[in-house]
Amino acid sequence: MKLKRSRVFSCLVAGFLAVLAGGIHPACAQAVRAARNYETLTISATVAAPASTAAPTAARAAEQQPAEHSDALTSLQQLTLRIRDKLAADKAPQPVEQNYAAELAAFDAIVANNKKAKPEDIAEVLVAKAGLYVQVFNDYDNALKTIAQIKRDYPQTEIAAHADEMLADLKQMQAKYLAQQALMPGKMFPDFSAKSLTGEEISLARFRLRGEVVLVDFWATWCPPCVAEVPHLKALYEKYHDKGFEIVSISFDQSESALRDFIKQQSIPWTQVFDGKGWESPLAQKYGVDMLPTMYLLDADGKIVGSNLGGMVLEEQLEKLLKK
């Protein structure tokens, strides 16, 4: 599975999930300075030193001493460990935000009780809170408010210097989340109009008119899991195409020649939509695609039967749909 991660995503993960692992993460501000591309960040808490038969030097021993943290960051560590334990005990499929009101309020208490702390430390506390909103509760509105708070109240920090970028990324993530929420089983899959690799105008409406079952497949030739699915999809296409099964693949490739070469090599017979824009494709934005492959199985009426169905589950669904 190939994921697209925005820079703010990784920063928020650094702000919250790393401390859940048992330690305070390196300040997101340092991460901003160290790497413009958040996707490359390594997020770790306490990392054990490698075993060695040689006695450590005094300098090495000093390096291995745990870093001192401010009261604000120590309180953040304690809070996030408390949240970790509560999440572990939470039996709900999706944690309910209201049940964590005390923990969310505790972030604000850390800010209020540490007025003399370094602004960077307080900004880090707020990034962790935003990370909790996004990663656990999918609450983008409150995450946006929290990042805006950093920009307003701690403008001199490195995190605030990148607040506008983070806010823009969060809004994009929110749009994708809302798009994904609209693509639940039983709902109509929104139609689109786009050109295929052969220059043909493609829309799902024409397949509905023919009463065909359609698999909408977002993929790319540079995505190993996508490539691994090709033999299985070919087998299903050969078995069920004459019974009313169609595949419409939407390629995230940016190289048309690479896509054409792959299709030719693999003898892929079904429709390919291509615009060369990769993750920035309008269709990627419309359907909130943030991982590849992403697949939606549609019934003859264009309603969503399921998403990312694999192996025998997909074939079983096809058997049911094509017997109707």
Coordinates of C-alpha atoms in Angstrom, one line a residue:
M1 CA 0.0 0.0 0.0
K2 CA 1.5 3.3 -1.1
L3 CA 0.5 6.2 1.0
K4 CA 0.5 9.9 0.3
R5 CA 1.5 11.8 3.4
S6 CA 1.3 15.6 3.7
R7 CA 4.0 17.4 5.6
V8 CA 1.5 18.5 8.3
F9 CA 0.4 14.8 8.7
S10 CA 3.9 13.7 9.7
C11 CA 4.4 16.8 11.9
L12 CA 1.2 16.0 13.8
V13 CA 2.1 12.4 14.1
A14 CA 5.4 13.5 15.6
G15 CA 3.5 15.7 17.9
F16 CA 1.3 13.0 19.3
L17 CA 2.0 9.5 18.4
A18 CA 5.7 9.5 19.2
V19 CA 5.0 10.5 22.8
L20 CA 2.5 7.7 23.0
A21 CA 5.4 5.4 22.4
G22 CA 6.9 6.5 25.7
G23 CA 9.0 9.6 25.1
I24 CA 9.0 13.2 24.1
H25 CA 9.5 13.7 20.4
P26 CA 12.1 16.0 18.9
A27 CA 10.4 19.4 18.5
C28 CA 8.5 19.8 15.4
A29 CA 10.3 23.1 14.9
Q30 CA 13.6 21.2 14.7
A31 CA 12.0 18.9 12.1
V32 CA 11.0 21.9 10.1
R33 CA 14.6 23.2 10.1
A34 CA 16.0 19.7 9.4
A35 CA 13.8 18.7 6.5
R36 CA 11.4 20.5 4.2
N37 CA 9.9 17.1 3.3
Y38 CA 8.1 15.8 6.4
E39 CA 7.5 12.5 4.7
T40 CA 11.2 11.6 5.4
L41 CA 11.1 12.4 9.1
T42 CA 12.0 9.6 11.5
I43 CA 9.7 9.7 14.5
S44 CA 11.1 7.9 17.5
A45 CA 10.9 8.2 21.2
T46 CA 13.7 6.6 23.2
V47 CA 16.1 4.6 21.1
A48 CA 18.2 2.0 22.7
A49 CA 21.9 2.3 22.1
P50 CA 23.5 -0.7 20.2
A51 CA 25.1 -3.3 22.3
S52 CA 28.9 -3.1 22.5
T53 CA 31.6 -5.0 24.2
A54 CA 33.8 -1.9 24.6
A55 CA 33.3 0.3 27.6
P56 CA 31.7 3.6 26.5
T57 CA 33.8 6.7 26.6
A58 CA 32.9 9.5 28.9
A59 CA 31.7 11.5 25.9
R60 CA 29.6 8.7 24.7
A61 CA 28.1 8.1 28.1
A62 CA 27.2 11.8 28.3
E63 CA 25.5 11.5 24.9
Q64 CA 23.4 8.6 26.1
Q65 CA 22.1 10.5 29.1
P66 CA 18.4 11.3 28.6
A67 CA 17.7 14.9 27.6
E68 CA 16.2 17.2 30.2
H69 CA 12.7 18.4 29.4
S70 CA 10.9 21.5 30.5
D71 CA 8.0 21.1 32.9
A72 CA 5.7 21.7 30.0
L73 CA 7.1 18.8 27.9
T74 CA 7.3 16.6 31.0
S75 CA 3.6 17.2 31.6
L76 CA 3.0 16.5 27.9
Q77 CA 4.7 13.2 28.2
Q78 CA 2.7 12.2 31.2
L79 CA -0.6 13.3 29.6
T80 CA 0.1 11.4 26.3
L81 CA 1.0 8.3 28.2
R82 CA -2.3 8.6 30.1
I83 CA -4.1 9.0 26.8
R84 CA -2.3 6.0 25.4
D85 CA -3.5 3.8 28.3
K86 CA -7.1 5.1 27.9
L87 CA -7.1 4.4 24.2
A88 CA -5.7 0.9 24.8
A89 CA -8.6 0.2 27.2
D90 CA -11.2 1.8 24.9
K91 CA -13.3 -0.9 23.3
A92 CA -15.2 1.4 20.9
P93 CA -14.4 0.9 17.2
Q94 CA -13.9 4.6 17.0
P95 CA -13.0 6.6 20.1
V96 CA -15.6 9.2 21.0
E97 CA -14.1 12.7 21.4
Q98 CA -16.5 13.6 24.2
N99 CA -15.2 10.8 26.3
Y100 CA -11.7 12.4 26.2
A101 CA -12.9 15.9 27.2
A102 CA -10.8 15.8 30.4
E103 CA -7.7 14.8 28.4
L104 CA -8.2 17.5 25.8
A105 CA -8.7 20.1 28.6
A106 CA -5.4 18.9 30.1
F107 CA -3.5 20.2 27.1
D108 CA -4.9 23.7 27.8
A109 CA -4.0 23.3 31.5
I110 CA -0.4 22.6 30.5
V111 CA -0.3 25.8 28.5
A112 CA -2.0 27.8 31.3
N113 CA 0.3 26.4 34.0
N114 CA 3.5 27.0 32.1
K115 CA 3.4 30.7 31.2
K116 CA 7.1 31.1 31.6
A117 CA 8.0 28.1 29.4
K118 CA 9.8 28.5 26.1
P119 CA 7.3 29.4 23.4
E120 CA 8.6 26.4 21.3
D121 CA 7.7 24.0 24.1
I122 CA 4.2 25.4 24.4
A123 CA 3.8 25.3 20.6
E124 CA 4.8 21.7 20.7
V125 CA 2.1 20.9 23.3
L126 CA -0.4 22.4 21.0
V127 CA 0.8 20.5 18.0
A128 CA 0.4 17.3 20.1
K129 CA -3.2 18.4 20.8
A130 CA -3.9 19.0 17.1
G131 CA -2.4 15.6 16.4
L132 CA -4.8 14.0 18.8
Y133 CA -7.8 15.7 17.1
V134 CA -6.7 14.5 13.7
Q135 CA -5.3 11.1 14.3
V136 CA -7.8 9.8 16.8
F137 CA -11.0 11.8 16.3
N138 CA -10.8 13.0 12.7
D139 CA -11.7 16.4 14.1
Y140 CA -10.1 18.7 11.6
D141 CA -12.0 21.8 12.7
N142 CA -10.5 21.8 16.1
A143 CA -7.1 20.9 14.7
L144 CA -7.3 23.9 12.5
K145 CA -8.2 26.1 15.4
T146 CA -5.3 24.7 17.4
I147 CA -2.7 25.4 14.7
A148 CA -4.3 28.9 14.3
Q149 CA -3.8 29.4 18.0
I150 CA -0.1 28.7 17.6
K151 CA 0.2 31.2 14.8
R152 CA -1.7 33.8 16.8
D153 CA -0.2 33.3 20.3
Y154 CA 3.3 32.1 19.6
P155 CA 4.2 33.9 16.3
Q156 CA 8.0 33.8 17.1
T157 CA 8.2 30.0 17.0
E158 CA 9.5 27.9 14.2
I159 CA 6.2 26.0 14.2
A160 CA 4.2 29.3 13.7
A161 CA 6.5 30.2 10.8
H162 CA 5.0 27.2 9.0
A163 CA 1.5 27.5 10.3
D164 CA 0.0 28.7 7.0
E165 CA 1.5 25.7 5.3
M166 CA 0.2 23.4 8.0
L167 CA -3.3 25.0 7.9
A168 CA -3.4 24.6 4.1
D169 CA -2.4 20.9 4.4
L170 CA -4.9 20.3 7.1
K171 CA -7.7 21.8 5.0
Q172 CA -6.7 19.5 2.1
M173 CA -6.6 16.5 4.5
Q174 CA -10.1 17.5 5.7
A175 CA -11.4 17.7 2.2
K176 CA -10.1 14.2 1.4
Y177 CA -11.6 12.8 4.6
L178 CA -15.0 14.3 3.8
A179 CA -14.8 12.9 0.3
Q180 CA -13.9 9.4 1.7
Q181 CA -16.8 9.6 4.2
A182 CA -19.2 10.2 1.2
L183 CA -18.0 6.9 -0.4
M184 CA -19.6 4.4 1.9
P185 CA -21.3 1.2 0.9
G186 CA -24.9 1.8 -0.3
K187 CA -24.2 5.3 -1.6
M188 CA -24.0 6.4 -5.2
F189 CA -20.4 6.7 -6.5
P190 CA -20.1 10.2 -7.9
D191 CA -19.7 10.2 -11.7
F192 CA -16.8 11.8 -13.5
S193 CA -15.9 12.6 -17.1
A194 CA -12.3 12.1 -18.2
K195 CA -10.3 11.0 -21.1
S196 CA -8.9 7.5 -21.4
L197 CA -5.4 6.7 -22.6
T198 CA -6.9 6.2 -26.0
G199 CA -8.4 9.7 -26.0
E200 CA -12.0 8.4 -25.5
E201 CA -14.3 10.4 -23.2
I202 CA -15.1 8.1 -20.2
S203 CA -17.9 8.4 -17.6
L204 CA -19.5 5.8 -15.4
A205 CA -23.0 6.7 -16.7
R206 CA -22.4 4.7 -19.8
F207 CA -21.6 1.5 -17.8
R208 CA -24.8 2.1 -15.7
L209 CA -26.8 2.3 -18.9
R210 CA -25.5 -1.1 -19.9
G211 CA -26.2 -2.5 -16.5
E212 CA -22.6 -3.4 -15.9
V213 CA -20.8 -4.0 -12.6
V214 CA -17.8 -1.7 -12.4
L215 CA -14.6 -1.8 -10.4
V216 CA -13.0 1.6 -10.2
D217 CA -9.3 1.1 -9.6
F218 CA -6.9 3.9 -8.6
W219 CA -3.4 2.7 -9.2
A220 CA 0.0 3.4 -10.7
T221 CA 2.7 1.3 -12.4
W222 CA 5.3 2.5 -9.8
C223 CA 3.1 1.1 -6.9
P224 CA 4.3 -2.5 -6.1
P225 CA 1.0 -3.5 -4.4
C226 CA -0.9 -2.2 -7.5
V227 CA 1.3 -4.2 -9.8
A228 CA 0.8 -7.3 -7.6
E229 CA -3.0 -7.0 -8.1
V230 CA -2.8 -7.0 -11.9
P231 CA -2.7 -10.8 -12.4
H232 CA -5.7 -11.2 -10.1
L233 CA -7.7 -8.5 -11.8
K234 CA -6.9 -9.9 -15.2
A235 CA -8.2 -13.3 -14.1
L236 CA -11.4 -11.8 -12.8
Y237 CA -11.8 -9.7 -16.0
E238 CA -11.4 -12.7 -18.2
K239 CA -13.8 -14.7 -16.1
Y240 CA -16.6 -12.2 -15.7
H241 CA -16.3 -9.6 -18.4
D242 CA -18.7 -11.3 -20.7
K243 CA -21.2 -11.5 -17.8
G244 CA -21.2 -7.8 -17.4
F245 CA -18.1 -6.9 -15.4
E246 CA -16.0 -3.9 -16.3
I247 CA -12.8 -2.3 -14.8
V248 CA -12.0 1.4 -15.0
S249 CA -8.5 2.1 -13.9
I250 CA -7.4 5.6 -13.0
S251 CA -3.7 5.9 -13.3
F252 CA -1.6 8.0 -11.0
D253 CA 1.4 7.7 -13.3
Q254 CA 3.0 10.9 -14.6
S255 CA 4.8 9.2 -17.5
E256 CA 2.5 8.2 -20.3
S257 CA 5.2 6.1 -21.9
A258 CA 5.8 4.1 -18.7
L259 CA 2.0 3.4 -18.5
R260 CA 1.7 2.5 -22.1
D261 CA 4.7 0.1 -21.9
F262 CA 3.4 -1.6 -18.8
I263 CA -0.1 -2.1 -20.3
K264 CA 1.4 -3.5 -23.4
Q265 CA 3.8 -5.8 -21.5
Q266 CA 1.0 -7.1 -19.2
S267 CA -1.7 -7.2 -22.0
I268 CA -4.2 -5.2 -19.8
P269 CA -7.4 -5.0 -21.8
W270 CA -9.6 -2.6 -19.7
T271 CA -10.1 1.2 -19.8
Q272 CA -7.3 3.4 -18.4
V273 CA -7.9 7.0 -17.4
F274 CA -4.7 9.1 -17.5
D275 CA -3.9 12.8 -17.1
G276 CA -0.3 12.7 -16.0
K277 CA -0.9 14.7 -12.8
G278 CA -0.3 11.9 -10.3
W279 CA -1.5 12.7 -6.8
E280 CA -2.6 16.1 -7.9
S281 CA -5.1 14.7 -10.4
P282 CA -8.6 16.3 -10.1
L283 CA -10.0 12.8 -9.6
A284 CA -7.6 12.1 -6.8
Q285 CA -8.9 15.2 -5.0
K286 CA -12.5 14.5 -5.8
Y287 CA -12.5 11.0 -4.3
G288 CA -10.1 11.8 -1.5
V289 CA -7.5 9.2 -2.6
D290 CA -4.5 9.0 -0.3
M291 CA -3.3 5.5 -0.8
L292 CA -2.8 3.1 -3.7
P293 CA -4.3 0.9 -4.7
T294 CA -7.8 2.2 -3.8
M295 CA -10.7 0.3 -5.3
Y296 CA -14.5 0.7 -5.3
L297 CA -16.8 -2.0 -6.5
L298 CA -20.1 -0.6 -7.9
D299 CA -23.3 -2.5 -8.7
A300 CA -25.2 -2.1 -11.9
D301 CA -27.0 1.0 -10.5
G302 CA -23.7 2.7 -9.6
K303 CA -24.0 2.2 -5.9
I304 CA -20.9 1.3 -3.8
V305 CA -20.9 -2.3 -2.8
G306 CA -17.5 -2.1 -1.0
S307 CA -14.0 -0.7 -1.2
N308 CA -10.6 -2.4 -1.3
L309 CA -12.1 -5.8 -1.5
G310 CA -9.4 -8.3 -2.2
G311 CA -8.9 -12.0 -3.2
M312 CA -11.9 -14.2 -2.8
V313 CA -14.1 -11.5 -1.2
L314 CA -14.0 -9.5 -4.4
E315 CA -14.8 -12.6 -6.5
E316 CA -17.6 -13.6 -4.2
Q317 CA -19.2 -10.2 -4.5
L318 CA -18.9 -10.4 -8.3
E319 CA -20.7 -13.8 -8.3
K320 CA -23.6 -12.3 -6.3
L321 CA -23.9 -9.1 -8.4
L322 CA -23.7 -10.8 -11.7
K323 CA -26.3 -13.4 -10.9
K324 CA -29.0 -10.7 -10.4

